[in-house]
Coordinates of N, CA and C in Angstrom, one line a residue:
M1413 N 72.6 -193.3 -115.0 CA 72.6 -192.7 -113.7 C 71.5 -191.8 -112.7
I1414 N 72.0 -190.1 -114.1 CA 71.2 -189.5 -113.4 C 69.5 -190.0 -113.5
R1415 N 68.6 -190.9 -113.8 CA 67.6 -191.7 -114.3 C 67.6 -192.5 -112.9
F1416 N 68.3 -192.8 -112.1 CA 68.4 -194.0 -111.3 C 68.4 -192.3 -110.1
V1417 N 68.8 -191.8 -109.9 CA 69.1 -190.8 -109.1 C 67.2 -189.0 -108.7
L1418 N 66.9 -189.0 -110.1 CA 65.7 -188.6 -109.9 C 64.6 -189.8 -109.4
C1419 N 64.5 -191.2 -109.9 CA 64.2 -191.7 -109.2 C 63.8 -191.7 -107.5
L1420 N 65.1 -192.0 -107.1 CA 65.1 -192.2 -105.6 C 64.5 -190.7 -105.0
R1421 N 64.8 -189.5 -105.8 CA 64.6 -188.0 -105.1 C 62.7 -188.5 -105.0
R1422 N 62.7 -189.3 -105.4 CA 60.7 -189.0 -105.3 C 60.2 -190.2 -103.9
W1423 N 61.0 -190.4 -103.1 CA 60.7 -191.5 -102.4 C 60.6 -191.1 -100.8
S1424 N 62.0 -190.3 -101.0 CA 62.7 -190.0 -99.2 C 63.9 -188.9 -99.2
A1425 N 64.0 -188.3 -98.4 CA 65.0 -187.6 -98.4 C 66.2 -188.5 -98.1
P1426 N 65.9 -189.2 -97.0 CA 67.9 -190.3 -96.5 C 68.2 -191.1 -97.7
L1427 N 67.0 -191.5 -99.2 CA 67.2 -191.9 -100.2 C 67.9 -190.7 -101.0
L1428 N 67.9 -189.3 -101.0 CA 68.2 -188.8 -101.8 C 69.9 -188.8 -101.5
L1429 N 70.1 -188.5 -100.0 CA 71.2 -188.7 -99.7 C 71.8 -189.5 -99.9
I1430 N 71.6 -190.9 -100.4 CA 72.0 -192.2 -100.6 C 72.5 -192.1 -101.9
A1431 N 71.4 -191.7 -103.0 CA 71.6 -191.5 -104.4 C 72.6 -190.8 -104.6
T1432 N 73.0 -189.6 -103.6 CA 74.3 -188.9 -103.9 C 75.6 -189.3 -103.8
M1433 N 75.1 -189.8 -102.5 CA 76.6 -191.0 -102.7 C 76.9 -191.8 -103.6
T1434 N 75.6 -192.5 -103.9 CA 76.0 -193.4 -105.5 C 76.5 -192.7 -106.2
I1435 N 76.6 -191.6 -106.5 CA 76.3 -190.8 -108.1 C 78.4 -190.8 -107.8
A1436 N 78.6 -191.0 -106.8 CA 80.7 -190.9 -106.5 C 81.4 -191.9 -106.9
A1437 N 80.4 -192.7 -107.4 CA 81.3 -194.0 -107.5 C 81.7 -193.7 -109.1
P1438 N 82.5 -194.6 -109.2 CA 83.5 -194.6 -110.6 C 82.2 -194.0 -111.8
A1439 N 82.8 -193.0 -113.2 CA 81.9 -192.6 -114.3 C 81.3 -194.1 -115.1
T1440 N 82.2 -194.6 -115.0 CA 82.0 -196.3 -115.8 C 80.6 -197.0 -115.2
A1441 N 80.5 -196.8 -113.5 CA 79.6 -197.7 -113.0 C 78.1 -198.1 -113.6
A1442 N 77.5 -199.1 -113.8 CA 76.4 -199.4 -114.2 C 75.4 -199.3 -113.8
T1443 N 74.4 -199.2 -113.6 CA 73.3 -199.2 -112.8 C 71.9 -201.1 -113.1
T1444 N 71.9 -202.0 -112.4 CA 71.8 -202.7 -113.1 C 70.8 -203.5 -112.2
Q1445 N 68.9 -204.0 -112.3 CA 68.1 -205.0 -111.6 C 68.5 -206.2 -111.4
L1446 N 68.8 -206.2 -110.2 CA 69.1 -208.0 -110.0 C 67.7 -208.4 -110.2
K1447 N 67.8 -209.7 -110.6 CA 66.4 -210.8 -110.3 C 67.4 -211.8 -109.2
C1448 N 66.6 -212.5 -108.3 CA 66.6 -213.2 -107.4 C 67.4 -214.1 -107.9
P1449 N 68.4 -214.4 -107.5 CA 69.3 -215.4 -108.0 C 69.4 -217.0 -107.2
T1450 N 70.1 -217.7 -108.0 CA 69.4 -218.9 -107.5 C 71.2 -219.8 -106.8
G1451 N 71.8 -219.1 -106.6 CA 72.6 -219.4 -105.8 C 73.7 -217.7 -105.2
S1452 N 74.5 -218.1 -104.5 CA 75.5 -217.1 -104.0 C 75.4 -215.7 -105.2
V1453 N 75.8 -215.1 -104.6 CA 75.6 -213.1 -105.2 C 77.2 -212.8 -105.2
N1454 N 77.7 -212.7 -105.9 CA 79.2 -211.7 -106.2 C 79.4 -211.1 -107.1
L1455 N 79.5 -209.5 -106.3 CA 79.5 -208.2 -107.0 C 80.8 -207.7 -106.7
Q1456 N 81.7 -207.1 -108.0 CA 83.0 -206.7 -107.8 C 83.0 -205.3 -107.7
S1457 N 81.8 -205.1 -108.9 CA 81.9 -202.8 -109.2 C 80.4 -203.2 -110.0
D1458 N 79.9 -201.7 -110.2 CA 78.7 -201.1 -110.8 C 77.8 -201.5 -109.5
I1459 N 76.8 -200.7 -109.8 CA 75.2 -201.0 -109.0 C 74.5 -201.5 -109.4
Y1460 N 73.6 -202.4 -108.3 CA 72.9 -202.8 -107.8 C 72.0 -203.6 -107.5
Y1461 N 70.8 -203.4 -108.0 CA 69.5 -203.2 -107.3 C 68.1 -204.6 -106.8
F1462 N 67.9 -204.5 -105.8 CA 66.7 -205.1 -105.8 C 65.6 -204.5 -105.5
N1463 N 64.7 -204.7 -106.2 CA 62.9 -203.9 -105.6 C 61.9 -204.8 -105.5
E1464 N 61.9 -206.4 -105.9 CA 61.3 -207.4 -105.7 C 61.7 -207.8 -104.7
P1465 N 60.7 -208.7 -103.8 CA 60.4 -209.5 -103.6 C 62.0 -211.1 -103.7
C1466 N 62.5 -210.9 -102.6 CA 63.8 -212.1 -103.0 C 64.2 -213.2 -101.6
V1467 N 63.8 -214.4 -102.0 CA 64.7 -215.8 -101.1 C 65.5 -215.8 -101.8
F1468 N 66.4 -216.7 -101.4 CA 67.4 -217.8 -102.1 C 68.7 -218.2 -100.9
K1469 N 69.2 -219.2 -101.7 CA 70.1 -219.8 -100.5 C 71.7 -219.4 -101.4
G1470 N 72.4 -218.5 -100.2 CA 73.8 -218.6 -101.2 C 74.5 -217.8 -100.4
D1471 N 75.8 -217.4 -100.6 CA 76.4 -215.4 -99.4 C 76.0 -214.6 -100.7
V1472 N 75.9 -213.3 -100.0 CA 76.0 -212.7 -100.8 C 77.3 -211.6 -100.5
V1473 N 78.7 -211.3 -101.2 CA 79.7 -211.1 -101.3 C 80.0 -210.4 -102.3
L1474 N 80.0 -208.5 -101.6 CA 80.5 -207.7 -102.8 C 81.8 -206.7 -102.0
S1475 N 82.6 -206.7 -103.2 CA 83.8 -206.3 -103.1 C 83.9 -204.6 -103.9
G1476 N 85.9 -204.9 -103.9 CA 85.7 -203.6 -104.8 C 84.9 -202.4 -104.6
T1477 N 84.1 -202.1 -105.8 CA 83.3 -200.4 -106.0 C 82.1 -200.8 -105.8
S1478 N 81.2 -202.4 -105.6 CA 80.3 -202.8 -106.0 C 79.4 -201.7 -104.4
T1479 N 78.1 -201.8 -105.4 CA 77.0 -201.1 -104.6 C 75.9 -201.9 -104.9
L1480 N 74.9 -202.4 -103.8 CA 73.5 -203.4 -103.4 C 72.7 -202.6 -102.9
V1481 N 71.8 -202.7 -104.0 CA 70.9 -201.4 -102.9 C 69.6 -202.7 -102.9
V1482 N 68.6 -203.1 -102.2 CA 67.5 -203.2 -101.4 C 66.7 -203.1 -101.0
L1483 N 65.7 -202.0 -102.2 CA 65.1 -201.0 -102.1 C 63.4 -200.9 -102.5
Q1484 N 62.9 -200.8 -100.9 CA 61.5 -200.9 -100.3 C 61.3 -203.0 -101.1
T1485 N 62.1 -203.1 -100.7 CA 61.1 -205.2 -100.8 C 61.7 -205.9 -99.7
S1486 N 62.2 -207.0 -100.0 CA 62.4 -208.1 -98.8 C 63.2 -208.5 -99.5
L1487 N 64.7 -208.7 -99.0 CA 65.7 -209.9 -99.1 C 66.0 -211.0 -98.2
V1488 N 65.7 -212.1 -98.6 CA 65.9 -213.7 -97.5 C 67.1 -214.1 -98.1
V1489 N 68.3 -214.3 -97.3 CA 69.5 -215.2 -98.0 C 69.9 -215.3 -96.7
D1490 N 69.5 -217.3 -96.9 CA 70.0 -218.2 -96.6 C 71.7 -218.6 -96.8
G1491 N 72.6 -218.1 -96.4 CA 74.2 -217.3 -96.5 C 74.5 -216.5 -95.4
D1492 N 75.6 -216.1 -95.8 CA 76.3 -214.6 -95.0 C 76.5 -213.6 -96.4
I1493 N 77.0 -212.6 -95.3 CA 76.9 -211.2 -96.1 C 78.2 -210.5 -95.8
L1494 N 79.2 -210.6 -96.7 CA 80.6 -209.9 -96.7 C 80.7 -208.6 -97.9
L1495 N 81.0 -208.2 -96.9 CA 81.8 -206.8 -98.0 C 83.1 -206.6 -97.4
S1496 N 83.8 -205.8 -98.6 CA 85.0 -205.6 -98.6 C 85.7 -204.8 -99.6
G1497 N 86.7 -204.1 -99.6 CA 86.7 -203.0 -100.6 C 86.2 -201.6 -99.8
S1498 N 85.7 -201.0 -100.7 CA 85.1 -199.5 -100.3 C 83.5 -200.6 -101.2
A1499 N 82.8 -201.6 -101.2 CA 81.6 -201.8 -101.1 C 80.9 -201.8 -100.5
R1500 N 79.6 -201.2 -100.9 CA 78.4 -200.4 -100.2 C 77.1 -201.6 -100.4
L1501 N 76.4 -201.9 -99.0 CA 75.0 -202.5 -99.3 C 73.8 -201.2 -98.4
I1502 N 72.9 -200.7 -99.5 CA 72.0 -200.0 -98.8 C 70.9 -200.7 -98.8
V1503 N 70.0 -201.0 -97.4 CA 68.7 -201.2 -97.1 C 68.0 -200.3 -97.1
S1504 N 67.3 -199.9 -97.9 CA 66.2 -198.9 -97.9 C 64.7 -199.3 -97.9
G1505 N 64.1 -199.1 -96.6 CA 62.5 -199.1 -96.8 C 62.2 -200.4 -97.0
G1506 N 62.4 -201.2 -96.9 CA 62.7 -203.2 -96.9 C 63.0 -203.6 -95.3
T1507 N 63.4 -205.2 -95.8 CA 63.5 -206.3 -94.7 C 64.8 -206.9 -95.8
L1508 N 65.8 -207.1 -94.5 CA 67.0 -207.9 -94.9 C 66.5 -209.1 -93.5
A1509 N 66.7 -210.3 -94.4 CA 66.5 -211.1 -93.2 C 67.7 -212.3 -93.8
L1510 N 68.5 -213.0 -92.7 CA 69.3 -214.1 -92.7 C 68.5 -215.2 -92.2
D1511 N 68.6 -215.9 -92.8 CA 67.4 -217.4 -92.4 C 68.2 -218.6 -92.3
N1512 N 68.4 -217.7 -90.4 CA 69.1 -218.7 -89.8 C 68.8 -219.8 -89.3
H1513 N 69.2 -221.1 -89.3 CA 68.9 -222.2 -88.4 C 69.4 -222.4 -88.0
F1514 N 70.4 -222.0 -86.8 CA 70.7 -222.6 -85.2 C 71.3 -221.1 -85.0
V1515 N 71.7 -220.9 -84.0 CA 72.3 -219.8 -83.4 C 73.4 -219.5 -83.7
F1516 N 73.8 -217.7 -84.4 CA 74.8 -217.8 -85.1 C 75.6 -218.6 -86.2
H1517 N 74.3 -219.3 -87.2 CA 74.2 -219.8 -88.3 C 74.8 -218.8 -89.4
H1518 N 74.5 -218.0 -89.8 CA 74.9 -216.7 -90.9 C 75.8 -215.4 -90.0
R1519 N 76.2 -214.8 -91.0 CA 76.6 -213.3 -90.6 C 77.0 -212.1 -91.3
I1520 N 76.8 -211.0 -91.1 CA 77.3 -209.9 -91.8 C 78.1 -209.3 -92.1
E1521 N 79.4 -209.5 -92.3 CA 81.0 -209.1 -91.9 C 81.3 -207.5 -93.1
S1522 N 81.8 -207.0 -92.4 CA 82.2 -206.0 -93.3 C 83.5 -205.2 -93.4
R1523 N 84.5 -205.4 -94.1 CA 85.7 -205.1 -93.9 C 86.1 -203.9 -94.2
E1524 N 87.6 -203.2 -94.6 CA 88.4 -202.3 -95.3 C 87.3 -200.8 -94.7
S1525 N 86.9 -200.2 -96.1 CA 86.5 -199.0 -95.6 C 84.9 -199.1 -96.4
A1526 N 84.4 -200.7 -96.4 CA 83.0 -200.6 -96.7 C 82.1 -199.9 -95.7
Q1527 N 80.4 -200.2 -96.8 CA 79.2 -199.2 -95.4 C 78.7 -200.4 -95.9
I1528 N 78.1 -200.2 -94.6 CA 76.2 -200.7 -95.1 C 75.9 -199.8 -94.1
H1529 N 74.3 -199.2 -95.2 CA 73.1 -198.1 -94.7 C 71.7 -198.9 -94.5
F1530 N 71.4 -199.0 -93.3 CA 69.8 -199.1 -93.0 C 68.8 -197.7 -93.2
V1531 N 68.3 -198.2 -94.1 CA 67.3 -195.9 -93.5 C 65.8 -196.8 -93.9
D1532 N 65.4 -196.6 -92.8 CA 63.9 -197.1 -92.9 C 63.2 -198.5 -92.9
S1533 N 64.4 -199.3 -92.2 CA 64.4 -200.8 -92.8 C 64.3 -202.0 -91.1
T1534 N 64.5 -203.0 -92.0 CA 64.2 -204.2 -90.6 C 65.7 -205.4 -90.5
L1535 N 65.7 -205.5 -89.6 CA 66.5 -206.5 -90.2 C 66.0 -208.2 -89.0
K1536 N 66.2 -209.0 -90.1 CA 65.4 -210.3 -89.2 C 66.6 -211.1 -89.7
T1537 N 67.3 -212.2 -88.2 CA 67.5 -212.7 -87.8 C 67.4 -214.4 -87.9
N1538 N 65.6 -214.8 -87.8 CA 64.9 -215.9 -87.5 C 63.6 -215.8 -88.8
V1539 N 64.1 -217.1 -89.9 CA 63.1 -216.5 -90.6 C 61.8 -218.3 -90.9
S1540 N 62.9 -219.0 -90.6 CA 62.1 -220.5 -90.6 C 61.9 -220.9 -88.6
S1541 N 62.3 -219.9 -88.1 CA 61.5 -220.4 -86.8 C 61.0 -219.8 -85.8
P1542 N 59.8 -219.7 -86.1 CA 59.0 -218.5 -85.3 C 58.6 -219.4 -83.5
G1543 N 59.3 -218.4 -82.8 CA 59.1 -218.4 -81.3 C 60.7 -218.7 -81.1
H1544 N 61.5 -218.5 -81.6 CA 62.8 -219.5 -80.9 C 63.9 -218.1 -81.5
S1545 N 64.6 -217.6 -80.5 CA 65.6 -216.6 -80.6 C 66.6 -217.3 -81.5
L1546 N 67.0 -216.8 -82.7 CA 68.3 -217.3 -83.4 C 69.1 -215.9 -83.9
A1547 N 70.5 -215.7 -83.2 CA 70.9 -214.7 -83.2 C 72.0 -214.8 -84.8
S1548 N 72.6 -213.5 -84.8 CA 73.5 -213.5 -86.0 C 74.4 -212.7 -85.7
Q1549 N 75.8 -212.4 -86.4 CA 76.7 -211.8 -85.3 C 77.3 -210.8 -86.5
Y1550 N 77.0 -209.2 -86.2 CA 77.7 -208.0 -87.3 C 79.4 -208.0 -87.1
L1551 N 80.2 -208.2 -87.7 CA 81.0 -208.6 -87.8 C 82.1 -206.7 -88.4
G1552 N 82.4 -205.7 -87.8 CA 83.0 -204.8 -88.4 C 84.3 -204.2 -88.3
L1553 N 85.2 -204.7 -89.4 CA 86.6 -204.3 -88.9 C 87.1 -202.9 -90.1
D1554 N 88.3 -203.2 -89.3 CA 89.0 -202.1 -90.4 C 88.6 -200.5 -89.9
Q1555 N 88.4 -199.9 -91.1 CA 87.5 -198.7 -91.6 C 86.2 -198.9 -91.6
S1556 N 85.3 -200.1 -91.5 CA 84.3 -200.1 -92.4 C 83.2 -199.3 -91.3
I1557 N 82.0 -199.0 -92.0 CA 80.8 -197.9 -91.4 C 79.9 -199.2 -91.5
L1558 N 78.8 -199.1 -90.3 CA 77.4 -199.0 -90.2 C 76.4 -198.1 -89.9
F1559 N 76.1 -197.8 -91.4 CA 74.8 -196.5 -91.2 C 73.8 -196.9 -91.0
V1560 N 72.7 -196.9 -89.6 CA 71.2 -196.9 -89.1 C 70.4 -195.8 -88.9
Q1561 N 69.6 -195.8 -89.6 CA 68.9 -194.5 -89.0 C 67.1 -195.1 -89.1
N1562 N 66.5 -195.2 -88.2 CA 65.0 -195.4 -88.2 C 64.8 -196.9 -88.8
S1563 N 65.6 -197.5 -87.9 CA 65.3 -199.1 -88.5 C 65.3 -199.8 -86.7
G1564 N 65.3 -201.2 -87.3 CA 65.7 -202.1 -86.2 C 65.7 -203.5 -86.5
V1565 N 65.9 -204.3 -85.5 CA 66.1 -205.3 -85.9 C 64.8 -206.4 -84.7
L1566 N 64.1 -207.5 -85.3 CA 63.1 -207.9 -85.5 C 62.8 -208.8 -83.6
A1567 N 63.0 -207.8 -82.7 CA 62.9 -208.9 -82.0 C 61.7 -209.2 -81.3
P1568 N 60.6 -210.3 -80.5 CA 62.2 -211.3 -80.2 C 62.6 -212.6 -80.7
D1569 N 62.1 -212.8 -81.9 CA 63.1 -213.9 -83.0 C 64.2 -213.2 -83.6
S1570 N 64.4 -211.9 -83.5 CA 65.7 -212.0 -84.0 C 66.3 -211.2 -83.2
W1571 N 67.6 -210.9 -83.3 CA 69.3 -210.5 -82.4 C 70.6 -210.1 -83.2
L1572 N 70.7 -209.1 -83.2 CA 72.1 -208.8 -84.0 C 73.2 -208.7 -83.1
L1573 N 74.2 -209.3 -83.0 CA 75.6 -209.1 -81.4 C 76.2 -208.6 -82.9
G1574 N 76.8 -207.3 -82.1 CA 78.0 -206.2 -83.2 C 78.6 -206.9 -82.4
D1575 N 79.8 -207.3 -83.0 CA 81.3 -207.1 -82.9 C 82.3 -206.1 -83.5
V1576 N 83.1 -204.9 -83.0 CA 83.2 -203.5 -83.2 C 85.0 -203.7 -83.7
R1577 N 85.7 -204.0 -84.3 CA 87.1 -203.8 -83.7 C 88.1 -203.1 -85.2
G1578 N 89.0 -202.4 -84.4 CA 89.7 -201.5 -85.5 C 89.5 -199.9 -85.3
H1579 N 89.2 -199.2 -86.5 CA 88.9 -198.1 -87.0 C 87.0 -198.4 -87.0
A1580 N 86.5 -199.5 -86.8 CA 85.4 -199.7 -87.7 C 84.3 -198.5 -86.7
A1581 N 83.2 -198.4 -87.1 CA 81.7 -197.6 -86.5 C 80.6 -197.8 -86.8
V1582 N 79.8 -197.5 -86.0 CA 78.4 -198.2 -85.9 C 77.6 -196.5 -85.4
H1583 N 76.9 -196.0 -86.8 CA 76.2 -194.8 -86.5 C 74.9 -194.9 -86.6
A1584 N 74.0 -194.6 -85.3 CA 72.3 -195.5 -85.0 C 71.7 -194.2 -84.8
I1585 N 70.7 -194.0 -85.7 CA 69.6 -192.4 -84.8 C 68.6 -193.4 -85.5
N1586 N 67.7 -192.5 -83.9 CA 66.5 -193.4 -84.1 C 66.6 -195.3 -84.3
S1587 N 67.1 -195.6 -84.2 CA 67.0 -197.7 -83.6 C 67.4 -198.5 -82.9
N1588 N 67.4 -199.5 -82.7 CA 67.7 -200.3 -81.8 C 68.4 -201.4 -83.0
F1589 N 69.6 -201.0 -83.2 CA 70.4 -201.8 -84.0 C 71.6 -201.5 -83.9
P1590 N 72.9 -202.3 -83.8 CA 72.5 -204.1 -83.3 C 71.8 -203.7 -82.2
S1591 N 71.6 -205.3 -81.9 CA 71.1 -205.2 -80.8 C 71.8 -205.4 -79.0
E1592 N 73.1 -205.6 -79.4 CA 74.3 -205.4 -78.6 C 75.7 -205.1 -79.5
I1593 N 76.4 -204.2 -78.5 CA 77.5 -204.0 -79.4 C 78.8 -204.3 -78.5
Y1594 N 79.9 -204.8 -79.1 CA 81.2 -205.5 -78.3 C 82.6 -204.7 -78.8
P1595 N 83.0 -203.3 -78.7 CA 84.1 -202.6 -79.2 C 85.4 -203.6 -78.5
H1596 N 85.7 -203.8 -79.7 CA 87.3 -204.0 -79.0 C 88.1 -202.6 -79.6

């Protein structure tokens, strides 16, 4: 775990903050590099990261105490991204793309105390249909948090509609992310 934190220190101050938050994970958490999967990803504990470009068809399901980091690379998901429990998704210095084939085909959903962090990153909701605006939904529920810093949705082909309910929160600093927010 210390090697992971020292490696992150070299990149930027925001990553050091994220790495510090990751240290708070259970003492038994392992850090593992993921190779590009051939189907859905379902993680329940430990810390995983992508640091090489990856394109796959399937959902990303993070639950329990799992953490998935997309580190200075691009991850294209032709599926939904679903977080629950105290799971975390961290996108830092990279691009996360939902490969929608029609409007609202795929969504990002965060429940319970799950957290999503976008730092110095880009979200795309249209990969295969340039020239068309294909929106996705971000659904924040319960006490979930979406934290966005120096990041954005790649307009005009991409659009993220934020739907925030319960005690869910969105914190955006120097970002155009999500494109619209509807609190309930």
